[in-house]
Amino acid sequence: DQQVKQNSPSLSVQEGRISILNCDYTNSMFDYFLWYKKYPAEGPTFLISISSIKDKNEDGRFTVFLNKSAKHLSLHIVPSQPGDSAVYFCAMKSKGAGSYQLTFGKGTKLSVIP
Amino acid sequence: GAGVSQSPRYKVAKRGQDVALRCDPISGHVSLFWYQQALGQGPEFLTYFQNEAQLDKSGLPSDRFFAERPEGSVSTLKIQRTQQEDSAVYLCASSSNSDTQYFGPGTRLTVL
């Protein structure tokens, strides 16, 4: 059963508007959450992360929100730019010694229209 | 500084051939990970090294898959007697603290 779900395979947004990417998870042991961006023929590039002790982390145009009670993670990009067009993956890892592997969603393809 | 590098970037193998995929992690990164990404899916964990020690190989799909990191730096993922279902992108990642992992560009393996 999938522990991490990105229910929107794709999203189109006008340049300058807000992009909101969503991710839901089922494993309550997850305590560190990341977003990666992936261009074609490249590996995932780390964007931003958040630990379970916070509910928001901001870095420039990127803000990640964590709602632990709803087991929901989101990434906001404001303002969206054409160069943001890529596949976005949420990933998470669980707490405890020896916990290191990331569990990924299937990705959401963002298209920012000029 | 230099990121994670992987070679070759593309590999085509005939079914039954053995392949070796190389990963050069970020200098000084203790942790190294291999992931497999099938088309339309997110990366899935294969194995994890801390320095030269392989601490977890629970994600390796069969005993045809073998990984090593003998000197705690470069790692090689070897797949013996490749099958069509092995076709995927193989991603290597490294980390200094096991929280944030930095990925290489991947090796796209196609088994004919």
Coordinates of C-alpha atoms in Angstrom, one line a residue:
Chain A
D1 CA 0.0 0.0 0.0
Q2 CA 1.3 3.4 -0.9
Q3 CA 2.5 5.3 2.1
V4 CA 3.0 8.6 0.3
K5 CA 0.5 9.9 -2.3
Q6 CA 0.6 12.8 -4.7
N7 CA -2.9 12.7 -6.1
S8 CA -2.4 15.2 -8.8
P9 CA -0.2 13.8 -11.7
S10 CA -0.1 17.3 -13.3
L11 CA -0.8 20.9 -12.6
S12 CA -0.8 24.0 -14.9
V13 CA -0.4 27.5 -13.5
Q14 CA 0.0 30.9 -15.1
E15 CA 3.3 32.7 -14.7
G16 CA 3.2 35.0 -11.7
R17 CA 0.5 33.1 -9.9
I18 CA 0.8 30.7 -7.0
S19 CA 1.5 27.0 -7.5
I20 CA 0.3 24.6 -4.8
L21 CA 1.6 21.0 -4.8
N22 CA 0.1 18.5 -2.3
C23 CA 1.2 15.3 -0.7
D24 CA -0.6 13.0 1.7
Y25 CA 0.9 10.3 3.9
T26 CA -0.2 7.5 6.1
N27 CA 2.8 6.6 8.2
S28 CA 2.7 8.5 11.5
M29 CA 6.3 7.6 12.1
F30 CA 7.5 10.0 9.3
D31 CA 9.2 13.0 10.9
Y32 CA 11.3 14.7 8.2
F33 CA 9.8 15.8 4.9
L34 CA 11.4 17.1 1.8
W35 CA 10.5 18.4 -1.7
Y36 CA 12.6 17.6 -4.7
K37 CA 12.4 19.1 -8.2
K38 CA 13.3 17.0 -11.3
Y39 CA 14.0 18.1 -14.8
P40 CA 14.0 15.5 -17.6
A41 CA 17.2 13.5 -17.9
E42 CA 18.4 14.9 -14.5
G43 CA 18.4 13.6 -11.0
P44 CA 16.1 15.0 -8.3
T45 CA 17.3 18.4 -7.0
F46 CA 16.7 19.2 -3.3
L47 CA 14.4 22.2 -2.8
I48 CA 13.3 22.5 0.8
S49 CA 12.6 20.5 3.9
I50 CA 10.8 20.6 7.2
S51 CA 11.0 18.6 10.3
S52 CA 7.9 17.5 12.3
I53 CA 8.5 20.0 15.0
K54 CA 7.6 22.8 12.6
D55 CA 4.5 23.5 10.6
K56 CA 6.1 25.9 8.1
N57 CA 9.4 26.6 6.5
E58 CA 10.1 29.3 3.9
D59 CA 13.0 29.8 1.5
G60 CA 12.6 32.6 -1.0
R61 CA 9.7 31.8 -3.3
F62 CA 9.2 28.3 -1.8
T63 CA 7.2 27.6 1.4
V64 CA 6.5 24.1 2.7
F65 CA 3.6 23.5 5.1
L66 CA 3.1 20.5 7.3
N67 CA -0.2 19.5 8.9
K68 CA 0.6 16.6 11.1
S69 CA -2.9 15.9 12.2
A70 CA -4.1 15.6 8.7
K71 CA -0.9 13.9 7.5
H72 CA -0.6 16.5 4.7
L73 CA 2.3 18.3 3.2
S74 CA 2.2 21.1 0.7
L75 CA 4.6 23.2 -1.3
H76 CA 3.7 26.7 -2.3
I77 CA 5.7 28.5 -5.1
V78 CA 5.0 32.3 -5.3
P79 CA 5.3 33.8 -7.9
S80 CA 5.6 30.9 -10.3
Q81 CA 8.1 31.2 -13.1
P82 CA 8.4 29.2 -16.4
G83 CA 11.7 27.8 -15.1
D84 CA 9.7 26.1 -12.3
S85 CA 8.2 23.7 -14.8
A86 CA 9.4 20.3 -13.7
V87 CA 8.2 17.2 -11.9
Y88 CA 8.0 17.7 -8.1
F89 CA 8.4 14.8 -5.7
C90 CA 7.6 14.9 -2.0
A91 CA 9.7 12.5 0.1
M92 CA 9.8 11.6 3.8
K93 CA 11.8 9.6 6.3
S94 CA 10.8 8.2 9.7
K95 CA 12.3 8.8 13.1
G96 CA 14.5 6.6 15.1
A97 CA 18.0 5.2 14.9
G98 CA 18.7 3.5 11.6
S99 CA 15.9 5.4 9.8
Y100 CA 17.4 6.9 6.7
Q101 CA 15.7 5.7 3.6
L102 CA 13.4 8.2 1.8
T103 CA 9.9 7.2 0.7
F104 CA 8.8 9.2 -2.3
G105 CA 5.5 10.0 -3.9
K106 CA 4.9 9.4 -7.6
G107 CA 5.4 13.1 -8.5
T108 CA 3.4 16.0 -9.8
K109 CA 4.3 17.6 -13.2
L110 CA 4.1 21.4 -12.9
S111 CA 3.7 23.4 -16.1
V112 CA 4.1 27.2 -15.7
I113 CA 2.6 28.9 -18.6
P114 CA 4.2 32.2 -19.7
Chain B
G1 CA 31.5 22.3 -5.3
A2 CA 31.0 19.1 -7.3
G3 CA 27.8 17.2 -6.9
V4 CA 27.1 13.5 -7.1
S5 CA 28.2 12.0 -10.4
Q6 CA 27.2 8.8 -12.0
S7 CA 28.4 6.8 -15.0
P8 CA 27.5 5.8 -17.5
R9 CA 24.5 8.1 -18.0
Y10 CA 22.9 5.6 -20.4
K11 CA 23.4 1.8 -20.6
V12 CA 21.8 -0.6 -23.0
A13 CA 22.2 -4.3 -22.2
K14 CA 21.0 -7.5 -23.8
R15 CA 19.0 -9.7 -21.5
G16 CA 21.3 -11.9 -19.5
Q17 CA 24.3 -9.5 -19.6
D18 CA 25.9 -8.2 -16.4
V19 CA 26.1 -4.4 -15.8
A20 CA 28.0 -2.2 -13.4
L21 CA 26.9 1.3 -12.5
R22 CA 29.2 3.7 -10.8
C23 CA 28.5 6.5 -8.3
D24 CA 30.9 9.2 -7.1
P25 CA 29.3 10.9 -4.0
I26 CA 29.9 14.4 -2.8
S27 CA 33.4 14.5 -1.2
G28 CA 33.2 13.9 2.5
H29 CA 29.7 12.5 2.5
V30 CA 29.5 9.5 4.8
S31 CA 26.2 8.2 3.7
L32 CA 25.5 6.8 0.2
F33 CA 22.2 5.5 -1.1
W34 CA 21.0 3.7 -4.3
Y35 CA 17.4 4.1 -5.5
Q36 CA 15.6 2.6 -8.5
Q37 CA 13.1 4.8 -10.4
A38 CA 10.7 3.1 -12.8
L39 CA 8.8 5.1 -15.4
G40 CA 6.1 7.3 -13.9
Q41 CA 7.1 6.4 -10.4
G42 CA 9.0 7.9 -7.6
P43 CA 12.4 6.6 -6.6
E44 CA 12.4 3.5 -4.5
F45 CA 15.1 2.6 -2.0
L46 CA 17.6 -0.1 -2.8
T47 CA 20.5 0.0 -0.4
Y48 CA 22.4 2.2 2.1
F49 CA 26.1 2.6 3.0
Q50 CA 27.6 4.3 5.9
N51 CA 31.3 4.7 4.9
E52 CA 32.2 1.2 3.6
A53 CA 29.6 -0.6 5.6
Q54 CA 26.4 -1.7 3.8
L55 CA 23.9 -1.2 6.6
D56 CA 20.7 -1.9 4.7
K57 CA 20.2 -3.9 1.5
S58 CA 16.5 -4.6 2.1
G59 CA 15.4 -2.9 -1.0
L60 CA 17.5 -4.9 -3.5
P61 CA 14.9 -6.8 -5.6
S62 CA 16.8 -10.0 -6.0
D63 CA 20.1 -11.7 -5.4
R64 CA 21.1 -10.6 -8.9
F65 CA 21.7 -7.1 -7.4
F66 CA 24.9 -6.4 -5.6
A67 CA 26.4 -3.1 -4.3
E68 CA 29.7 -2.3 -2.8
R69 CA 31.6 0.7 -1.5
P70 CA 35.0 -0.8 -0.6
E71 CA 36.9 2.4 0.4
G72 CA 33.9 4.4 1.7
S73 CA 33.8 6.7 -1.3
V74 CA 32.9 5.5 -4.8
S75 CA 30.2 2.9 -5.0
T76 CA 29.3 0.4 -7.7
L77 CA 25.9 -1.2 -8.2
K78 CA 26.1 -4.5 -10.1
I79 CA 23.3 -6.3 -11.7
Q80 CA 23.9 -9.8 -12.9
R81 CA 22.0 -11.6 -15.7
T82 CA 19.9 -8.5 -16.4
Q83 CA 16.1 -9.0 -17.1
Q84 CA 13.7 -6.7 -18.9
E85 CA 12.1 -5.7 -15.6
D86 CA 15.4 -4.3 -14.5
S87 CA 15.0 -1.4 -17.0
A88 CA 14.8 1.8 -14.9
V89 CA 16.8 4.8 -13.9
Y90 CA 19.2 4.0 -11.1
L91 CA 19.8 7.0 -8.8
C92 CA 22.7 7.5 -6.3
A93 CA 22.4 9.9 -3.5
S94 CA 24.8 11.0 -0.8
S95 CA 24.4 12.8 2.5
S96 CA 26.4 14.2 5.3
N97 CA 23.7 13.8 8.0
S98 CA 21.3 11.2 6.6
D99 CA 18.5 13.8 6.5
T100 CA 18.9 15.6 3.3
Q101 CA 20.1 13.5 0.4
Y102 CA 21.6 14.9 -2.7
F103 CA 21.1 13.0 -5.9
G104 CA 23.2 12.3 -9.0
P105 CA 21.8 12.5 -12.5
G106 CA 21.1 8.8 -12.6
T107 CA 21.9 6.0 -15.0
R108 CA 19.1 5.0 -17.4
L109 CA 19.4 1.2 -17.9
T110 CA 17.5 -0.4 -20.8
V111 CA 17.5 -4.1 -21.1
L112 CA 16.5 -5.5 -24.5

